PDB file of C-alpha atoms in Angstrom:
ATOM      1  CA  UNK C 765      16.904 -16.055 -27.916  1.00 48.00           C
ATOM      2  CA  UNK C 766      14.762 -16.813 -25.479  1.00 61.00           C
ATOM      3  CA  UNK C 767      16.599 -17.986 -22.348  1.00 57.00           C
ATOM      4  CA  UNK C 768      15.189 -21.347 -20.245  1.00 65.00           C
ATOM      5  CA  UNK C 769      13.469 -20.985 -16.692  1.00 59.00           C
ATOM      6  CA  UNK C 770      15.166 -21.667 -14.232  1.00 63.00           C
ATOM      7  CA  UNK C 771      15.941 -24.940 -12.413  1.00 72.00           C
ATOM      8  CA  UNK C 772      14.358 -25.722  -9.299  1.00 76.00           C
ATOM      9  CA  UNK C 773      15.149 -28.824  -7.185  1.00 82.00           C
ATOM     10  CA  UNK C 774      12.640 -31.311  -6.792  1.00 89.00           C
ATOM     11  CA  UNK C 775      10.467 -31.338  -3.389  1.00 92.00           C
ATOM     12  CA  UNK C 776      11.478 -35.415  -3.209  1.00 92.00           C
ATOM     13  CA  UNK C 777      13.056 -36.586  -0.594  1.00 93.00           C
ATOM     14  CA  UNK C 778      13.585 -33.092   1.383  1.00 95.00           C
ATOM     15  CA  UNK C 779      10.886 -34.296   4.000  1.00 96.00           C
ATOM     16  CA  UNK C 780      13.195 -37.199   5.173  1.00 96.00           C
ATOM     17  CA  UNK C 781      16.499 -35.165   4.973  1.00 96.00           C
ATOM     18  CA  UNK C 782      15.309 -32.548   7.008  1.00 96.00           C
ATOM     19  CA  UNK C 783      13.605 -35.329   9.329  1.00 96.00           C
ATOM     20  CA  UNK C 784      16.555 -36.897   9.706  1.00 96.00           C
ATOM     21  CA  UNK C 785      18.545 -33.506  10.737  1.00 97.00           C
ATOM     22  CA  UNK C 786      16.070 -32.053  13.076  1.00 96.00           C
ATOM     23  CA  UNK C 787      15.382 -35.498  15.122  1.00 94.00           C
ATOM     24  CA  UNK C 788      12.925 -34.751  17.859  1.00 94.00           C
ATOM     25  CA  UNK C 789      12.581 -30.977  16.722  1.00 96.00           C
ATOM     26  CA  UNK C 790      10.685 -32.060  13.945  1.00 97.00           C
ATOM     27  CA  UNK C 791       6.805 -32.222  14.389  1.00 97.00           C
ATOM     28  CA  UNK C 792       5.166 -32.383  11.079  1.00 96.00           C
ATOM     29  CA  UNK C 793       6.119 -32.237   7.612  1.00 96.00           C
ATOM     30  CA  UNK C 794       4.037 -31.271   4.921  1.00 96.00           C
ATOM     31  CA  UNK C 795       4.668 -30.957   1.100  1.00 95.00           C
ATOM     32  CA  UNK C 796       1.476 -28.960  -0.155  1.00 92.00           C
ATOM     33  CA  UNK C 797       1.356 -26.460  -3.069  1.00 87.00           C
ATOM     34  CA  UNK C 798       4.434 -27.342  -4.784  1.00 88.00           C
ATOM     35  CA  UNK C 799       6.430 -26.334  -1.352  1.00 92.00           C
ATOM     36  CA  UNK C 800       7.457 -28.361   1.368  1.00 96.00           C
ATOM     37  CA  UNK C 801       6.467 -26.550   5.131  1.00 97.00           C
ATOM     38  CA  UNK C 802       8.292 -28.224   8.071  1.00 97.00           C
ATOM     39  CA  UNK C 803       6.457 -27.387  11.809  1.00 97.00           C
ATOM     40  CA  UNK C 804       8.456 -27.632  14.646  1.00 98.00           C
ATOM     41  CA  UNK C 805       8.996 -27.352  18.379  1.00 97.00           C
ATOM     42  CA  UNK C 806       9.083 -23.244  19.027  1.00 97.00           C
ATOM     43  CA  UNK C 807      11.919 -24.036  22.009  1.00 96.00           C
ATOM     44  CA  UNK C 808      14.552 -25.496  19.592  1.00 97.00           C
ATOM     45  CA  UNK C 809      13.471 -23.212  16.739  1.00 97.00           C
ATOM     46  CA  UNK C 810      17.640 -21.986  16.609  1.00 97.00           C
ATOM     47  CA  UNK C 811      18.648 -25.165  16.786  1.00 97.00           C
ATOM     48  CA  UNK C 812      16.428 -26.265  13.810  1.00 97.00           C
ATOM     49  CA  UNK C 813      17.668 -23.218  12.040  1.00 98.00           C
ATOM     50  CA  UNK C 814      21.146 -24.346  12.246  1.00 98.00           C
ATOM     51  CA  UNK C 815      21.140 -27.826  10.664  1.00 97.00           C
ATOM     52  CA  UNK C 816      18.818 -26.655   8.142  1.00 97.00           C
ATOM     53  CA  UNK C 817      21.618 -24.337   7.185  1.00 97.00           C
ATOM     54  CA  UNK C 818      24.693 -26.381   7.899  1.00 97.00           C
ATOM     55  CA  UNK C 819      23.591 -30.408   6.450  1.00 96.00           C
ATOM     56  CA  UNK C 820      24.750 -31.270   3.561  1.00 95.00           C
ATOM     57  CA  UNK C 821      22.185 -31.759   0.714  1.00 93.00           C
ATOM     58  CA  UNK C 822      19.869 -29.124   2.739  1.00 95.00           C
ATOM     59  CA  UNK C 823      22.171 -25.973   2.683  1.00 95.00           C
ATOM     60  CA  UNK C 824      19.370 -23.493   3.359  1.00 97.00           C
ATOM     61  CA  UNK C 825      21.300 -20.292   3.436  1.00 96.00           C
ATOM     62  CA  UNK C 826      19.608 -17.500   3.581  1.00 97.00           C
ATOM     63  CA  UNK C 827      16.325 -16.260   5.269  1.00 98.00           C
ATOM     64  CA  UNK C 828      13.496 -14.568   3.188  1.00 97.00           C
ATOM     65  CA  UNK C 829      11.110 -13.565   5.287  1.00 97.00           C
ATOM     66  CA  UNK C 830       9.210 -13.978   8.615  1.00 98.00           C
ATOM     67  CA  UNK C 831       5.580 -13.935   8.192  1.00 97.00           C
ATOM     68  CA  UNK C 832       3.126 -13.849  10.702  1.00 97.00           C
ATOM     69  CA  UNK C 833      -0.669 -15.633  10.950  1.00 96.00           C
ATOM     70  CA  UNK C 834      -3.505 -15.131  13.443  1.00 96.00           C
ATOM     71  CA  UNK C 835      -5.735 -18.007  14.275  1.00 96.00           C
ATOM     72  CA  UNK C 836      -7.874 -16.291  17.280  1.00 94.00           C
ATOM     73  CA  UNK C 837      -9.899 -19.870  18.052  1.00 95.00           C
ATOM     74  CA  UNK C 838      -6.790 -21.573  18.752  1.00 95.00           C
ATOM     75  CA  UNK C 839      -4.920 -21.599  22.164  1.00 95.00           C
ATOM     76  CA  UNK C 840      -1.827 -20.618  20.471  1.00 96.00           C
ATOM     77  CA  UNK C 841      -3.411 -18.157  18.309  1.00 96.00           C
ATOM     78  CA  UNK C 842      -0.094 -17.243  16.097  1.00 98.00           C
ATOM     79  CA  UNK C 843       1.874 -18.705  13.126  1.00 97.00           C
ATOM     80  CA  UNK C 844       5.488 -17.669  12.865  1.00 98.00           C
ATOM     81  CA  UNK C 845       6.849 -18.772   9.321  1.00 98.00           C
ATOM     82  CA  UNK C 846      10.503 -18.632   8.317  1.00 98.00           C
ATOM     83  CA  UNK C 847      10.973 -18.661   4.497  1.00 97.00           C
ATOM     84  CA  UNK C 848      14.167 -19.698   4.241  1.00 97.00           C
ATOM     85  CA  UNK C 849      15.866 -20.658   0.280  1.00 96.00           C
ATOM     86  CA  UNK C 850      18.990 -22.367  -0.699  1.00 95.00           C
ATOM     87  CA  UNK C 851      20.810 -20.804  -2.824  1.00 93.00           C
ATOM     88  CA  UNK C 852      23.165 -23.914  -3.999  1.00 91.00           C
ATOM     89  CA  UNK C 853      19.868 -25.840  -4.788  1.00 91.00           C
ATOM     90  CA  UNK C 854      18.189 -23.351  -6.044  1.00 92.00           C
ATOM     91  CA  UNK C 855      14.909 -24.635  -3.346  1.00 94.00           C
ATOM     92  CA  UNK C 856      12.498 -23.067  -0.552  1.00 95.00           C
ATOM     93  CA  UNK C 857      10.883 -24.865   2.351  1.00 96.00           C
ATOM     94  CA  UNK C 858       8.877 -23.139   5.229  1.00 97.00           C
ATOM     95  CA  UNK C 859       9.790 -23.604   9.043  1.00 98.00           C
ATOM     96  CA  UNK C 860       6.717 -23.023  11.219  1.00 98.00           C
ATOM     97  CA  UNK C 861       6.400 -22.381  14.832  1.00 98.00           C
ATOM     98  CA  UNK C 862       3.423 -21.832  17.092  1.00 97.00           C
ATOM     99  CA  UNK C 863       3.156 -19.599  20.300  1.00 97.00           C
ATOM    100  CA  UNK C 864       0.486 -17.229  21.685  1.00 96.00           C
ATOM    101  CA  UNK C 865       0.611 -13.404  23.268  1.00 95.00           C
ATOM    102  CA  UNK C 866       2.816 -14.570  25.981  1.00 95.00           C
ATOM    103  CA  UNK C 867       4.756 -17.286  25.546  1.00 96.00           C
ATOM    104  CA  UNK C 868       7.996 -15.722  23.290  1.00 97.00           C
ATOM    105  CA  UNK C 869       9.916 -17.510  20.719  1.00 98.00           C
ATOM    106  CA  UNK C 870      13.650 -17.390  20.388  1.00 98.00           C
ATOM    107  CA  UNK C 871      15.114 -15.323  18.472  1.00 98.00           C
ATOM    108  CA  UNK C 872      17.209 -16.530  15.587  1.00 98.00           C
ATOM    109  CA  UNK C 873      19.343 -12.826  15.359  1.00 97.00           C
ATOM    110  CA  UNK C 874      22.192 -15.156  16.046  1.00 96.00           C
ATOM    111  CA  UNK C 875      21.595 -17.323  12.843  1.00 97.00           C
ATOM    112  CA  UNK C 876      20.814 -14.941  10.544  1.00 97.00           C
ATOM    113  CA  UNK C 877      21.063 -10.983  11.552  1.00 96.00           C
ATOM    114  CA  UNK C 878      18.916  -9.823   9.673  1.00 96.00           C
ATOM    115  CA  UNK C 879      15.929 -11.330  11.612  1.00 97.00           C
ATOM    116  CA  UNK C 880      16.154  -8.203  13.921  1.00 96.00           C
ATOM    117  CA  UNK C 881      13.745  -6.264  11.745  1.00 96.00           C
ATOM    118  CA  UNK C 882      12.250  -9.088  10.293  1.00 97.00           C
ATOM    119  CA  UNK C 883      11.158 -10.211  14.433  1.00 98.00           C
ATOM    120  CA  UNK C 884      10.539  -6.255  14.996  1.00 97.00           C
ATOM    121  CA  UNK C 885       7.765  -6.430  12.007  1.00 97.00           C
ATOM    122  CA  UNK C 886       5.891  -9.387  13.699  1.00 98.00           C
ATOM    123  CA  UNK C 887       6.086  -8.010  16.712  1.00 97.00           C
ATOM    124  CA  UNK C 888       4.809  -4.795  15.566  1.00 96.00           C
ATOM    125  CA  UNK C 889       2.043  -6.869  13.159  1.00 96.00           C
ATOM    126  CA  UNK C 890       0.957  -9.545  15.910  1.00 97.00           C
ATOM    127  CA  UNK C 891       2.266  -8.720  19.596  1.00 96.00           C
ATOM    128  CA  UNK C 892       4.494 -12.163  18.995  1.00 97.00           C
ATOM    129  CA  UNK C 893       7.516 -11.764  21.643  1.00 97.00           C
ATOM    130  CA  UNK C 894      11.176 -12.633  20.569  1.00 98.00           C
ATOM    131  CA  UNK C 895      13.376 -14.005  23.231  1.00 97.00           C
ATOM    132  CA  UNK C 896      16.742 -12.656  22.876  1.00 96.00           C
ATOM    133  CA  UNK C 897      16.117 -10.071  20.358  1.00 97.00           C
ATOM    134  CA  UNK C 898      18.171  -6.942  21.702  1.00 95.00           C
ATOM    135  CA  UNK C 899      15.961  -4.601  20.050  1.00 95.00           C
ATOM    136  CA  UNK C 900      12.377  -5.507  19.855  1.00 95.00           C
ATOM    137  CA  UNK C 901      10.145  -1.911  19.183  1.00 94.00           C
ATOM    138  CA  UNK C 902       7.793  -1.680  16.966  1.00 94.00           C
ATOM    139  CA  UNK C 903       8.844  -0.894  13.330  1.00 94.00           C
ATOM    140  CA  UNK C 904       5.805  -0.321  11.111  1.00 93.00           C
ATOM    141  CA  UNK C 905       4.003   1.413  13.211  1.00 87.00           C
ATOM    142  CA  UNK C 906       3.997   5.276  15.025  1.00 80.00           C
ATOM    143  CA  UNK C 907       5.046   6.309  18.375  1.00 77.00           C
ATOM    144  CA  UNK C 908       2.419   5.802  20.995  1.00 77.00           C
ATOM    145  CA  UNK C 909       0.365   3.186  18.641  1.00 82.00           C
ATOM    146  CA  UNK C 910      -2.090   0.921  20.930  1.00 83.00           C
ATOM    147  CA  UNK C 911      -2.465  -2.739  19.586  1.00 89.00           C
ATOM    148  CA  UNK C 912      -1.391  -4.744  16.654  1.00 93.00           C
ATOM    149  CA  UNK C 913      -3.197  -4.179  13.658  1.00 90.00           C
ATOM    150  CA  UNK C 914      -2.860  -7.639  12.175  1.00 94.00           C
ATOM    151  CA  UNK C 915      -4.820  -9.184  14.935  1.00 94.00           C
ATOM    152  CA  UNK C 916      -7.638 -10.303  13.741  1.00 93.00           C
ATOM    153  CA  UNK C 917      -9.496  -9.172  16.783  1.00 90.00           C
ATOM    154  CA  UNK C 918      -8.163  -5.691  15.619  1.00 88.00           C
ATOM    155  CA  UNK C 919     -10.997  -3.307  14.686  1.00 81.00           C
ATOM    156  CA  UNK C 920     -11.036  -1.860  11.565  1.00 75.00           C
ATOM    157  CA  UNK C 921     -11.369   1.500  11.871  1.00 71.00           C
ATOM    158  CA  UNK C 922      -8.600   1.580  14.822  1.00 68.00           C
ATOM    159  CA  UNK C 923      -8.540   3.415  17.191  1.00 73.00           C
ATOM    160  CA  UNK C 924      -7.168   6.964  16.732  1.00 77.00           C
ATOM    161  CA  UNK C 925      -6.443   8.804  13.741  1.00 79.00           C
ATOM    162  CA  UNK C 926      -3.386  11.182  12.683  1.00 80.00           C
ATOM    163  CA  UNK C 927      -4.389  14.338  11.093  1.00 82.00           C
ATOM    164  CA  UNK C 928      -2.867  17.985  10.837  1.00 86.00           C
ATOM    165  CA  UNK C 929      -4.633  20.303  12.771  1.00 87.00           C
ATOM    166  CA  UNK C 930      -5.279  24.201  11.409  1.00 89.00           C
ATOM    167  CA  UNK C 931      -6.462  25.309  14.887  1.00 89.00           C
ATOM    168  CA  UNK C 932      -3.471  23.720  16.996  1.00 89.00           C
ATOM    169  CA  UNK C 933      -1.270  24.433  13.575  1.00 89.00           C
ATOM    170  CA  UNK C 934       0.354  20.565  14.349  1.00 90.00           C
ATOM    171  CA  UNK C 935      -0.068  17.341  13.710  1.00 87.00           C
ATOM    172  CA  UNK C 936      -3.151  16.176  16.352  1.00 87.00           C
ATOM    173  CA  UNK C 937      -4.070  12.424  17.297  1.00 83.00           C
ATOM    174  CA  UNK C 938      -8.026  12.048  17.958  1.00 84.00           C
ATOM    175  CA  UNK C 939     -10.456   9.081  18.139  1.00 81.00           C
ATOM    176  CA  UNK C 940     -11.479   7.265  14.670  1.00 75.00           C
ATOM    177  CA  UNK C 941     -14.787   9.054  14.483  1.00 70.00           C
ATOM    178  CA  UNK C 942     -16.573   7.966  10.764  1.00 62.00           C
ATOM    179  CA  UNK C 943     -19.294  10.662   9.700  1.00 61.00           C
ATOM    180  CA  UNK C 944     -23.048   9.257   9.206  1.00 55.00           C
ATOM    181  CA  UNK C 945     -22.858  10.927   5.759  1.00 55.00           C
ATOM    182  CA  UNK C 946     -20.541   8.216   4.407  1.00 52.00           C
ATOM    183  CA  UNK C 947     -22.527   5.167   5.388  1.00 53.00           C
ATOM    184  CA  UNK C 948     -26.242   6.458   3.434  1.00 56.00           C
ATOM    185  CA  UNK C 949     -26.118   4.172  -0.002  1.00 56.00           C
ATOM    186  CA  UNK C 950     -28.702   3.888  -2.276  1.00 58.00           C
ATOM    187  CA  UNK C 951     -27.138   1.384  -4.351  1.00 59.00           C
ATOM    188  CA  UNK C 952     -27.818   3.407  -7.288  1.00 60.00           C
ATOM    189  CA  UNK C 953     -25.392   3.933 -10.596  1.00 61.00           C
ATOM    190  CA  UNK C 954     -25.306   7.523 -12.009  1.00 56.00           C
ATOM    191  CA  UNK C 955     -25.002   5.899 -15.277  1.00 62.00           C
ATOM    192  CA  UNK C 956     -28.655   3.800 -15.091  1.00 61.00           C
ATOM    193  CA  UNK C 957     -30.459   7.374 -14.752  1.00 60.00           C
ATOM    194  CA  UNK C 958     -29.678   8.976 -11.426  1.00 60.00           C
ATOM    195  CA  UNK C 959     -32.368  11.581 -11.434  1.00 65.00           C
ATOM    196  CA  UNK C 960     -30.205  13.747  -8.799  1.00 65.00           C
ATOM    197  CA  UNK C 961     -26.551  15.186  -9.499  1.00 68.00           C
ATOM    198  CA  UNK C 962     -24.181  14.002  -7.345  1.00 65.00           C
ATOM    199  CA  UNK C 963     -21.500  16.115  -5.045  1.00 69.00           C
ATOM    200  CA  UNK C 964     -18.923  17.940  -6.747  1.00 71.00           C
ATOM    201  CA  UNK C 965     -20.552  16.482 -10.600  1.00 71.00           C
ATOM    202  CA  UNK C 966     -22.044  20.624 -10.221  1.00 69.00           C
ATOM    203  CA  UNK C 967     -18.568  21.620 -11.074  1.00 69.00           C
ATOM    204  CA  UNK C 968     -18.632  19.625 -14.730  1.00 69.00           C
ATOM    205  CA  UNK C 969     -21.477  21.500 -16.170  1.00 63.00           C
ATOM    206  CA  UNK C 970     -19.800  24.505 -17.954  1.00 62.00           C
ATOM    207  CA  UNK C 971     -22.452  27.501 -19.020  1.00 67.00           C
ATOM    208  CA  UNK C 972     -22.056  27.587 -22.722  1.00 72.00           C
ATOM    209  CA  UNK C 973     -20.707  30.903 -23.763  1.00 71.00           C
ATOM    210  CA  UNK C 974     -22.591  33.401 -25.391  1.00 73.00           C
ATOM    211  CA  UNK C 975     -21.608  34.268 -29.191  1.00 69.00           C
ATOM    212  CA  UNK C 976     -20.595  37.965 -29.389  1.00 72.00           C
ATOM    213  CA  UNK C 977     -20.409  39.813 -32.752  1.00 72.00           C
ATOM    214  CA  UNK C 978     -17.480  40.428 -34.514  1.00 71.00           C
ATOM    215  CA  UNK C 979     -16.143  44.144 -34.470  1.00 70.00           C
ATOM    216  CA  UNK C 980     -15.663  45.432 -37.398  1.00 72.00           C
ATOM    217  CA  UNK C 981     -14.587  49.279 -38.772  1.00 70.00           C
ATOM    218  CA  UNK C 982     -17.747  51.095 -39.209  1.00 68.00           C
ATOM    219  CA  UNK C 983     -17.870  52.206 -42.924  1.00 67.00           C
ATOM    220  CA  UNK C 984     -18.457  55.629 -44.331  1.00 65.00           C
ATOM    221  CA  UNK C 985     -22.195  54.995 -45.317  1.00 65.00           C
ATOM    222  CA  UNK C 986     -22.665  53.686 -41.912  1.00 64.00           C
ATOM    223  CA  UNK C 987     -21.276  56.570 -40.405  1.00 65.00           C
ATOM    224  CA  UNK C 988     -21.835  59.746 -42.875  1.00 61.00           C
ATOM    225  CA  UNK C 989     -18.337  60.413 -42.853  1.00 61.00           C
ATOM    226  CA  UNK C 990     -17.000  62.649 -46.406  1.00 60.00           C
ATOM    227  CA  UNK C 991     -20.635  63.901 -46.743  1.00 59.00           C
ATOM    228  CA  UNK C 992     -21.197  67.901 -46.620  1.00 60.00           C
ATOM    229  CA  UNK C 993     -23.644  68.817 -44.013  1.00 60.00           C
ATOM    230  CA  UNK C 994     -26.867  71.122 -44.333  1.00 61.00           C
ATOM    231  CA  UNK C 995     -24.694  74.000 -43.834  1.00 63.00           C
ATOM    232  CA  UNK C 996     -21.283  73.515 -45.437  1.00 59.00           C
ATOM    233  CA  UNK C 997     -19.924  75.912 -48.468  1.00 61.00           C
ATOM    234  CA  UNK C 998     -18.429  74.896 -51.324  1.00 66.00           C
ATOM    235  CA  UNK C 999     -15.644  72.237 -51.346  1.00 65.00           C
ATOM    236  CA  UNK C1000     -12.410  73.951 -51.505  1.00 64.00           C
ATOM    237  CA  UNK C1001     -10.366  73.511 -54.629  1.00 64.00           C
ATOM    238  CA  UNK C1002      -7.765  71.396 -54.434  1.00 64.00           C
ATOM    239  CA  UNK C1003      -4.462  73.261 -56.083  1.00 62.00           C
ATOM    240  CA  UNK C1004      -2.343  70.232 -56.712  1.00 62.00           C
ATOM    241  CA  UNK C1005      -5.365  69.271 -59.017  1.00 59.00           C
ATOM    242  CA  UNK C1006      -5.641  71.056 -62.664  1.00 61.00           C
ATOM    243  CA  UNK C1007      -9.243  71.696 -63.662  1.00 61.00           C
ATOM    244  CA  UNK C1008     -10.546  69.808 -66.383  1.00 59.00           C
ATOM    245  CA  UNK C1009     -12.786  71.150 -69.236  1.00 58.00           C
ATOM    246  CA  UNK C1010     -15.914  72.168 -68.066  1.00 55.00           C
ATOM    247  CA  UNK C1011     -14.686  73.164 -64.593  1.00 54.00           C
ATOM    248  CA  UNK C1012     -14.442  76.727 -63.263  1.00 54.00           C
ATOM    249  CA  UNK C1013     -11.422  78.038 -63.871  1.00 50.00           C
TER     250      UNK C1013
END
């Protein structure tokens, strides 16, 4: 039998809860795309946390996810989103904070430990600092990386690329350098009559091969094999044979 969906709680009345909870931490609440997204002050971020988790009829007790999102025309550039779900409801809201590259936001490692890696990815993504995260390096990312590759203002071809080296016989690092071969397009299909063959399609024409003829044991006509030659006597009698009438005797 097919079993039912599961039950979600409804978005109603979770703006005003959570308003009345978070006081003046609360800046805007929003209930868009069947999910309700609370903004609030970045400085009391831990203490938003907490009553979200700990008031009754909210009970948000576990985090998701941290998410980051890069708005370069705004002063403070960055999104930091907390997904956070409760499990005794069975509902997710959103907790948003604003900051930009140097203004950090506290860390909520206390609230829920597992937002050290979950900070260390945004930092690593965006550059976003974490006040009072004891171990903020970058996760994602290699040893020595320069920049945060989900900037926006983060070019696409980076900077440097990794690539084992046969000369050096290790692993090299060596400016993104992109070869003027793979930018010429002619916009053509191969398969609307392409008059030229394209690189490495060479290797899909097999020659056919050639039909050989079938060896066969030559026969005795072919060959003249059993017949007496110009100068060969008389065929020796054979004695295990009697002679018949009308042969010598």
């Amino acid at each position: 039998m097919k079993s039912p969906a599961p039950r979600f709680a409804a978005n109603d009345g979770v703006i005003e809860a959570a308003a009345a909870a978070l006081g003046g931490a609360l800046i805007e609440g929003a209930d868009t795309a069947f999910e309700v997204t609370l903004e609030v002050a970045r400085e009391h971020v831990v203490d938003a946390m907490i009553a979200l988790r700990d008031t009754p009829g909210l009970e948000y007790q576990q985090l998701m996810e941290i998410a980051g999102v890069d708005y370069p025309e705004r002063e403070e550039r960055f999104d930091v989103v907390y997904c956070l779900l409760s499990l005794t409801r069975n509902h997710r809201i959103k907790v948003r904070v604003t900051t930009d590259e140097a203004k950090p936001v506290p860390s909520v490692t206390g609230v829920w430990p597992v937002a050290g890696w979950l900070e260390r990815e945004v930092y690593d993504m965006y550059g976003v600092l974490f006040e009072g995260n004891a171990d903020l390096r970058r996760i994602l990312t290699d040893y020595g990386f320069v920049g945060h590759p989900q900037r926006k203002d983060f070019p696409l071809t980076g900077f440097v690329e990794l690539r084992y080296s046969e000369e050096a016989k290790r692993v090299v690092y060596q400016p993104v350098s992109l070869a003027q071969d793979f930018r010429n397009f002619d916009f053509m299909s191969p398969w609307e009559g392409a008059k030229y063959v394209l690189p490495g399609d060479e290797k899909a024409t097999v020659p056919e091969p050639k039909a050989e003829t079938p060896k066969t044991s030559p026969s005795p006509a072919a060959t003249g094999a059993g017949k007496p030659g110009p100068e060969a006597g008389p065929k020796p009698a054979d004695p295990d044979v009697a002679p018949g009438k009308g042969q010598n005797q």
